[in-house]
Coordinates of C-alpha atoms in Angstrom, one line a residue:
M1 CA 11.3 -59.7 -16.5
K2 CA 9.5 -59.4 -20.2
K3 CA 8.9 -63.4 -20.1
T4 CA 8.0 -63.3 -16.7
Q5 CA 5.1 -59.8 -17.2
N6 CA 3.9 -61.6 -20.4
L7 CA 3.4 -64.3 -19.2
L8 CA 1.2 -63.2 -15.9
R9 CA -0.7 -61.0 -18.6
D10 CA -1.6 -63.9 -20.9
I11 CA -2.8 -65.9 -17.2
S12 CA -5.4 -63.1 -16.8
L13 CA -5.9 -62.3 -20.1
T14 CA -7.3 -66.2 -21.0
S15 CA -8.5 -67.4 -17.0
A16 CA -10.4 -65.9 -14.2
P17 CA -8.9 -62.5 -13.7
F18 CA -6.7 -61.6 -10.9
D19 CA -6.6 -57.8 -10.0
G20 CA -3.6 -57.9 -8.0
I21 CA -0.4 -59.5 -7.2
I22 CA 0.7 -60.2 -2.8
C23 CA 4.5 -61.3 -2.4
I24 CA 5.3 -63.1 0.4
G25 CA 8.9 -61.8 0.1
G26 CA 12.4 -63.4 1.1
E27 CA 13.5 -59.9 2.5
D28 CA 12.8 -57.1 4.7
W29 CA 12.3 -54.0 1.9
W30 CA 13.5 -51.6 5.0
Y31 CA 17.0 -53.4 5.2
H32 CA 17.8 -56.1 2.8
N33 CA 19.9 -55.0 -0.3
R34 CA 16.8 -53.5 -3.1
G35 CA 18.8 -56.1 -5.6
H36 CA 17.3 -59.2 -4.7
F37 CA 15.0 -61.5 -7.1
D38 CA 11.8 -60.2 -5.7
F39 CA 12.1 -56.7 -4.9
Q40 CA 13.1 -56.4 -8.3
I41 CA 10.6 -58.6 -10.6
M42 CA 8.0 -57.1 -8.2
R43 CA 8.9 -53.2 -8.3
R44 CA 8.5 -54.1 -12.4
L45 CA 5.6 -55.7 -11.8
A46 CA 4.3 -52.8 -9.9
K47 CA 4.4 -50.4 -12.9
T48 CA 1.1 -53.0 -14.4
W49 CA -0.8 -54.3 -11.3
P50 CA -0.9 -53.4 -8.0
V51 CA 1.6 -55.6 -6.0
L52 CA 1.5 -55.5 -1.9
F53 CA 4.7 -56.7 -0.8
I54 CA 4.4 -59.0 3.1
N55 CA 8.3 -58.0 4.4
S56 CA 10.1 -61.7 5.1
L57 CA 7.7 -63.8 7.8
G58 CA 10.8 -65.3 8.7
V59 CA 12.3 -69.5 8.9
R60 CA 13.7 -69.3 12.4
V61 CA 13.4 -67.7 15.8
P62 CA 16.8 -65.4 16.1
S63 CA 19.0 -67.3 18.2
L64 CA 20.3 -66.0 21.8
S65 CA 23.9 -67.3 21.6
D66 CA 25.3 -63.9 19.8
K67 CA 23.3 -61.1 22.0
R68 CA 24.1 -58.2 19.5
V69 CA 22.5 -60.5 16.5
F70 CA 19.9 -61.0 18.0
A71 CA 19.4 -57.6 19.3
Q72 CA 19.4 -56.1 15.6
K73 CA 17.1 -58.4 13.7
I74 CA 14.6 -57.8 17.1
A75 CA 14.9 -54.1 16.7
R76 CA 14.7 -54.4 13.1
K77 CA 11.5 -56.3 13.1
I78 CA 9.8 -53.9 15.6
Q79 CA 10.7 -50.9 13.4
S80 CA 9.4 -52.7 10.6
L81 CA 6.0 -53.9 11.9
G82 CA 5.7 -50.3 13.0
R83 CA 5.4 -48.5 9.7
G84 CA 2.1 -49.9 8.5
I85 CA 1.3 -49.9 4.7
N86 CA 3.3 -47.6 3.0
H87 CA 3.1 -46.8 -1.1
V88 CA 6.6 -46.8 -2.2
E89 CA 6.3 -46.3 -6.1
N90 CA 3.6 -46.8 -8.8
G91 CA 1.6 -49.7 -7.6
F92 CA 4.0 -51.1 -5.1
W93 CA 3.3 -51.5 -1.1
V94 CA 4.6 -52.5 1.5
Y95 CA 3.7 -54.7 4.6
S96 CA 4.9 -55.8 7.4
P97 CA 2.5 -58.5 9.5
F98 CA 2.3 -59.7 12.7
S99 CA 3.7 -62.7 12.8
V100 CA 6.6 -65.1 14.6
P101 CA 8.4 -67.7 13.0
G102 CA 9.4 -71.0 13.3
Q103 CA 7.2 -73.7 13.6
T104 CA 5.7 -73.2 17.0
G105 CA 5.6 -69.5 16.5
Q106 CA 3.3 -70.1 13.1
S107 CA 0.4 -72.1 14.9
L108 CA 0.3 -69.3 17.2
S109 CA 0.2 -66.6 14.5
N110 CA -0.8 -68.1 11.3
W111 CA -4.7 -67.8 13.0
A112 CA -4.1 -63.6 12.5
L113 CA -1.4 -63.8 9.3
G114 CA -4.2 -64.3 7.1
A115 CA -6.7 -61.9 8.0
Q116 CA -3.8 -59.2 8.3
I117 CA -3.0 -59.3 5.0
K118 CA -6.2 -59.7 3.4
F119 CA -7.2 -56.6 5.2
A120 CA -3.9 -54.5 3.3
A121 CA -4.6 -56.4 0.3
R122 CA -8.4 -54.9 0.3
R123 CA -6.7 -50.9 1.5
I124 CA -5.0 -50.6 -1.9
G125 CA -7.9 -52.5 -4.1
I126 CA -6.6 -55.6 -4.1
K127 CA -9.6 -58.6 -4.1
N128 CA -8.5 -61.6 -5.8
P129 CA -5.2 -61.9 -5.6
L130 CA -2.4 -64.0 -7.9
L131 CA -0.3 -65.2 -4.4
W132 CA 3.5 -65.1 -5.2
V133 CA 5.7 -66.9 -2.2
H134 CA 9.0 -66.3 -2.3
C135 CA 9.8 -67.3 1.8
P136 CA 8.2 -70.8 2.9
A137 CA 6.7 -70.1 5.4
G138 CA 4.3 -68.4 3.3
A139 CA 2.4 -71.6 2.2
G140 CA -0.1 -71.8 4.9
L141 CA -1.7 -68.7 3.4
I142 CA -2.7 -70.3 0.0
D143 CA -5.8 -71.5 1.7
Q144 CA -6.4 -68.6 3.9
L145 CA -5.9 -66.0 0.9
S146 CA -7.7 -68.3 -1.6
P147 CA -5.9 -66.9 -4.7
R148 CA -6.5 -66.8 -8.2
F149 CA -2.9 -68.3 -9.2
T150 CA 0.0 -69.4 -6.8
V151 CA 3.9 -68.9 -8.3
L152 CA 6.7 -70.0 -6.4
Q153 CA 9.9 -68.2 -6.5
R154 CA 12.3 -71.1 -6.3
T155 CA 15.6 -68.8 -6.2
D156 CA 16.6 -69.9 -3.0
R157 CA 17.0 -73.7 -1.6
F158 CA 15.7 -72.8 1.6
E159 CA 15.5 -76.0 3.4
A160 CA 19.8 -75.7 3.3
F161 CA 19.5 -72.8 5.3
P162 CA 21.5 -73.5 8.2
E163 CA 19.5 -71.8 11.2
G164 CA 15.9 -73.0 10.2
D165 CA 14.1 -76.4 10.5
P166 CA 15.0 -78.2 7.2
D167 CA 12.3 -80.7 8.4
L168 CA 9.4 -77.6 8.4
L169 CA 10.9 -76.4 5.5
G170 CA 11.2 -79.2 3.4
R171 CA 7.6 -79.9 4.3
Q172 CA 6.5 -76.0 3.2
I173 CA 8.7 -76.3 0.1
S174 CA 7.2 -79.7 -0.7
F175 CA 3.2 -78.1 -0.8
L176 CA 4.2 -75.2 -2.4
K177 CA 5.9 -76.9 -5.4
D178 CA 2.8 -79.6 -5.4
K179 CA 0.0 -76.1 -5.0
A180 CA 1.9 -73.4 -7.0
D181 CA 0.5 -73.2 -10.9
L182 CA 4.0 -72.1 -11.6
V183 CA 7.5 -72.4 -10.4
I184 CA 9.9 -69.3 -11.3
Y185 CA 13.9 -70.2 -10.8
A186 CA 16.9 -68.1 -11.4
A187 CA 19.3 -71.3 -11.9
P188 CA 18.8 -74.0 -14.2
H189 CA 20.5 -76.9 -12.6
L190 CA 18.1 -76.4 -9.7
M191 CA 15.2 -75.8 -12.7
N192 CA 16.5 -79.2 -13.6
E193 CA 16.6 -81.0 -10.7
E194 CA 13.0 -80.2 -9.8
R195 CA 11.3 -80.4 -13.1
D196 CA 9.4 -83.4 -12.9
Q197 CA 8.2 -81.8 -9.1
V198 CA 6.5 -79.5 -10.5
R199 CA 3.6 -78.7 -12.8
S200 CA 5.4 -75.7 -14.6
S201 CA 8.3 -73.7 -14.4
L202 CA 9.9 -70.7 -15.7
L203 CA 13.8 -70.2 -15.9
V204 CA 14.7 -66.2 -15.1
T205 CA 17.5 -65.5 -14.1
H206 CA 18.8 -62.1 -12.4
G207 CA 18.7 -58.9 -14.4
V208 CA 21.1 -56.1 -12.9
D209 CA 20.9 -52.1 -14.1
I210 CA 23.4 -52.2 -16.4
E211 CA 23.6 -48.8 -16.6
T212 CA 24.3 -47.8 -13.3
F213 CA 27.1 -50.7 -12.6
V214 CA 28.8 -49.4 -16.3
K215 CA 28.7 -45.4 -14.9
A216 CA 30.6 -46.1 -11.4
G217 CA 33.1 -48.3 -13.2
N218 CA 34.3 -46.2 -15.6
D219 CA 33.8 -42.8 -13.3
G220 CA 36.9 -43.3 -11.5
S221 CA 36.7 -40.1 -9.3
A222 CA 33.2 -41.1 -7.3
K223 CA 34.9 -42.6 -4.9
P224 CA 32.8 -42.9 -1.8
D225 CA 33.6 -40.7 1.5
D226 CA 34.8 -43.9 3.7
I227 CA 36.6 -45.0 0.8
K228 CA 38.3 -41.9 0.4
A229 CA 39.2 -42.0 4.6
L230 CA 40.8 -45.4 4.1
E231 CA 43.2 -44.0 1.1
R232 CA 43.9 -40.8 3.7
A233 CA 44.8 -43.2 6.6
W234 CA 47.3 -45.1 3.9
L235 CA 48.6 -41.9 2.9
R236 CA 49.8 -40.6 6.9
E237 CA 50.8 -44.1 7.8
H238 CA 52.7 -44.4 4.3
P239 CA 54.0 -41.2 3.2
G240 CA 55.6 -42.0 -0.2
R241 CA 54.0 -45.3 -0.8
A242 CA 51.6 -46.2 -3.3
R243 CA 48.4 -47.6 -1.7
P244 CA 47.6 -51.1 -1.8
K245 CA 45.6 -53.4 -4.3
R246 CA 42.2 -53.2 -2.6
I247 CA 40.5 -56.3 -2.5
G248 CA 36.3 -56.3 -2.3
F249 CA 33.7 -58.5 -0.8
I250 CA 30.6 -56.4 -1.3
G251 CA 27.7 -58.4 0.7
G252 CA 26.0 -60.4 3.5
L253 CA 28.6 -61.2 5.6
D254 CA 26.8 -64.8 6.5
A255 CA 27.5 -68.7 7.9
H256 CA 25.7 -70.1 4.7
T257 CA 27.3 -67.7 2.0
F258 CA 30.4 -66.3 3.4
D259 CA 33.7 -68.7 4.4
P260 CA 35.5 -67.0 7.1
E261 CA 38.1 -69.6 7.2
L262 CA 38.8 -69.1 3.7
F263 CA 38.8 -65.4 3.9
L264 CA 41.0 -65.6 6.7
K265 CA 43.7 -67.8 5.2
V266 CA 43.4 -65.9 1.8
A267 CA 43.8 -62.4 4.2
A268 CA 46.5 -63.4 6.1
E269 CA 48.7 -64.2 2.7
L270 CA 48.1 -61.5 1.2
D271 CA 49.4 -59.3 3.5
D272 CA 50.6 -56.3 1.1
F273 CA 47.0 -56.1 -0.1
Q274 CA 43.6 -54.1 1.5
F275 CA 40.2 -56.0 2.3
V276 CA 37.4 -54.1 2.3
L277 CA 34.1 -55.8 3.4
V278 CA 31.0 -53.9 2.4
G279 CA 27.7 -55.5 3.9
G280 CA 26.0 -56.2 7.6
S281 CA 27.4 -59.3 9.0
S282 CA 25.5 -62.3 11.8
L283 CA 29.0 -63.1 12.3
P284 CA 30.8 -63.5 15.3
E285 CA 32.3 -60.2 16.5
D286 CA 35.3 -60.7 16.9
W287 CA 35.3 -63.3 14.0
C288 CA 38.8 -61.2 12.0
T289 CA 41.3 -58.9 13.4
L290 CA 43.7 -58.8 10.9
S291 CA 45.0 -55.6 10.1
N292 CA 44.6 -55.3 6.4
V293 CA 41.0 -56.4 6.6
K294 CA 38.4 -53.4 6.7
M295 CA 34.7 -53.3 7.8
L296 CA 32.5 -50.6 6.5
G297 CA 29.4 -52.0 7.3
R298 CA 26.3 -52.4 5.6
K299 CA 25.7 -49.4 2.6
P300 CA 22.2 -48.3 0.6
Y301 CA 22.1 -50.8 -2.7
D302 CA 21.8 -46.9 -4.4
E303 CA 25.8 -47.0 -3.4
I304 CA 26.6 -50.9 -3.9
A305 CA 27.6 -49.5 -7.7
A306 CA 30.4 -46.9 -6.3
Y307 CA 31.7 -49.6 -4.1
M308 CA 32.7 -52.2 -6.3
A309 CA 34.2 -50.1 -9.0
A310 CA 36.5 -48.4 -5.9
M311 CA 37.9 -52.0 -6.0
D312 CA 40.5 -53.4 -7.8
V313 CA 39.6 -57.0 -7.1
L314 CA 36.3 -58.3 -6.3
I315 CA 35.6 -61.6 -4.7
M316 CA 33.2 -64.3 -4.0
P317 CA 34.8 -66.4 -1.3
W318 CA 31.6 -68.7 -1.0
N319 CA 31.5 -71.7 1.3
Q320 CA 30.1 -75.0 -0.1
S321 CA 26.7 -75.3 1.4
E322 CA 23.9 -76.8 -0.3
W323 CA 22.2 -73.3 -0.3
I324 CA 25.4 -71.6 -2.0
K325 CA 25.3 -75.0 -4.8
A326 CA 21.4 -74.1 -5.5
C327 CA 22.2 -70.1 -5.8
N328 CA 22.8 -67.6 -8.9
P329 CA 23.6 -64.6 -7.5
I330 CA 23.4 -61.3 -8.9
K331 CA 26.6 -60.5 -7.0
L332 CA 28.5 -61.7 -10.4
K333 CA 26.8 -59.8 -12.8
E334 CA 27.1 -56.6 -11.1
Y335 CA 30.9 -57.5 -10.6
L336 CA 31.4 -58.0 -14.6
A337 CA 29.4 -54.9 -15.1
V338 CA 31.3 -52.8 -13.0
G339 CA 34.5 -54.2 -14.9
R340 CA 36.6 -55.3 -12.2
P341 CA 38.4 -58.8 -12.2
V342 CA 36.3 -61.5 -10.7
V343 CA 37.9 -64.2 -7.7
T344 CA 35.6 -66.9 -7.1
R345 CA 34.7 -70.4 -5.6
D346 CA 33.4 -72.5 -8.4
F347 CA 29.2 -72.9 -8.0
A348 CA 27.1 -74.5 -10.4
A349 CA 25.3 -71.3 -12.0
L350 CA 28.8 -70.3 -12.5
E351 CA 28.1 -71.9 -15.8
P352 CA 27.9 -69.6 -18.3
W353 CA 30.5 -67.1 -17.1
R354 CA 33.6 -68.6 -16.6
A355 CA 35.3 -67.4 -19.4
F356 CA 35.2 -64.0 -17.4
V357 CA 36.2 -65.1 -13.9
S358 CA 38.9 -66.8 -11.8
I359 CA 37.9 -69.2 -10.0
A360 CA 39.7 -71.0 -7.0
E361 CA 38.8 -73.4 -4.6
D362 CA 41.3 -73.9 -1.4
A363 CA 43.3 -70.4 -0.2
P364 CA 46.5 -70.8 -1.4
N365 CA 44.9 -70.9 -5.0
F366 CA 42.4 -68.3 -3.6
S367 CA 45.4 -65.9 -3.5
R368 CA 47.7 -66.9 -6.2
A369 CA 44.4 -66.2 -8.2
I370 CA 44.2 -62.6 -7.0
A371 CA 47.0 -61.6 -7.1
N372 CA 47.2 -62.6 -11.1
A373 CA 44.3 -60.7 -11.2
A374 CA 45.4 -57.6 -9.8
Q375 CA 48.3 -57.0 -12.0
S376 CA 46.6 -58.3 -15.2
P377 CA 44.7 -56.4 -17.5
F378 CA 41.0 -57.1 -17.6
D379 CA 38.4 -56.9 -20.5
A380 CA 35.7 -54.8 -18.6
T381 CA 34.0 -54.7 -22.1
R382 CA 33.7 -58.4 -23.0
A383 CA 32.2 -58.9 -19.9
R384 CA 29.6 -56.3 -19.8
D385 CA 28.9 -57.2 -23.3
A386 CA 27.8 -60.8 -21.9
V387 CA 25.8 -59.3 -18.4

């Protein structure tokens, strides 16, 4: 974080100065996990400069194939639009302009997008912005906003998003890489892969609020109410028996990251364990009907550490998509900071952390790794020191 802040301060002092940051975010502040990279970075930069965070412009039109998910996304968008310009903390402001995702939608709404953002920026005193782009749909704003500098946050391989338009996203990202004064990466392998495609690059790996997660991991009594309810229900149904080992996944259940097939095989194999899923889901409602799987839904980010701490083993059953291959999930550091054993599928950004996790690629080995982790001692101090 200090590396980013010092670099931006140097830019502001030695060149044409900017008076604030407009961030085209990849998420919606009112809905998504507050641990996301752009949220964390912008909240800290807002202690030095005013920051206008633009909620995600979207990279696709929601599909009607799942009416429940479609309705949820439309309702969230309408709710977000109705909030106007919100001052959250320090110099951090959040705004949701009207925009329509997808190629056709952008051609209809982009003519007014820059004007909306300029108006909001001027309301909070930003006239000569540094433009920070995470969502590729912000590519067209470089010409509209005339920023002093442009930073591309390349922490996700958006063109691998399965529900987006890969041609459109590919063009937008190529344009951004060409125009950006600086490209910030969180995954070393992705930065190395694209080093020759960008003007300047900087590696800033995810941070974690270490004190919060360590405290939650050490305080075994501070369990969330619905975890306590699961324990009471188990005791009623199985009087005199100890509760089963609790295996947790905390995060979004989305097709481009989570592997339902792997998870279902593992949960069916370990039917004497209890699996707890904490996070929103865009999977079909009936994707899992196993009795030993409990889905608790989305929780506020402030409560996430307590849910992680309530697990005996934490898992990352990733799929093998191009998105996952390019990612560097903050979840890994949160899991290790809370001090619980971790079982995961392999991915490139795992390289510095292999000594602290169990890696398994298929369901039999994943199940075996969970069973072993549940009954083996885990050196939480060593893992936390590494984080």
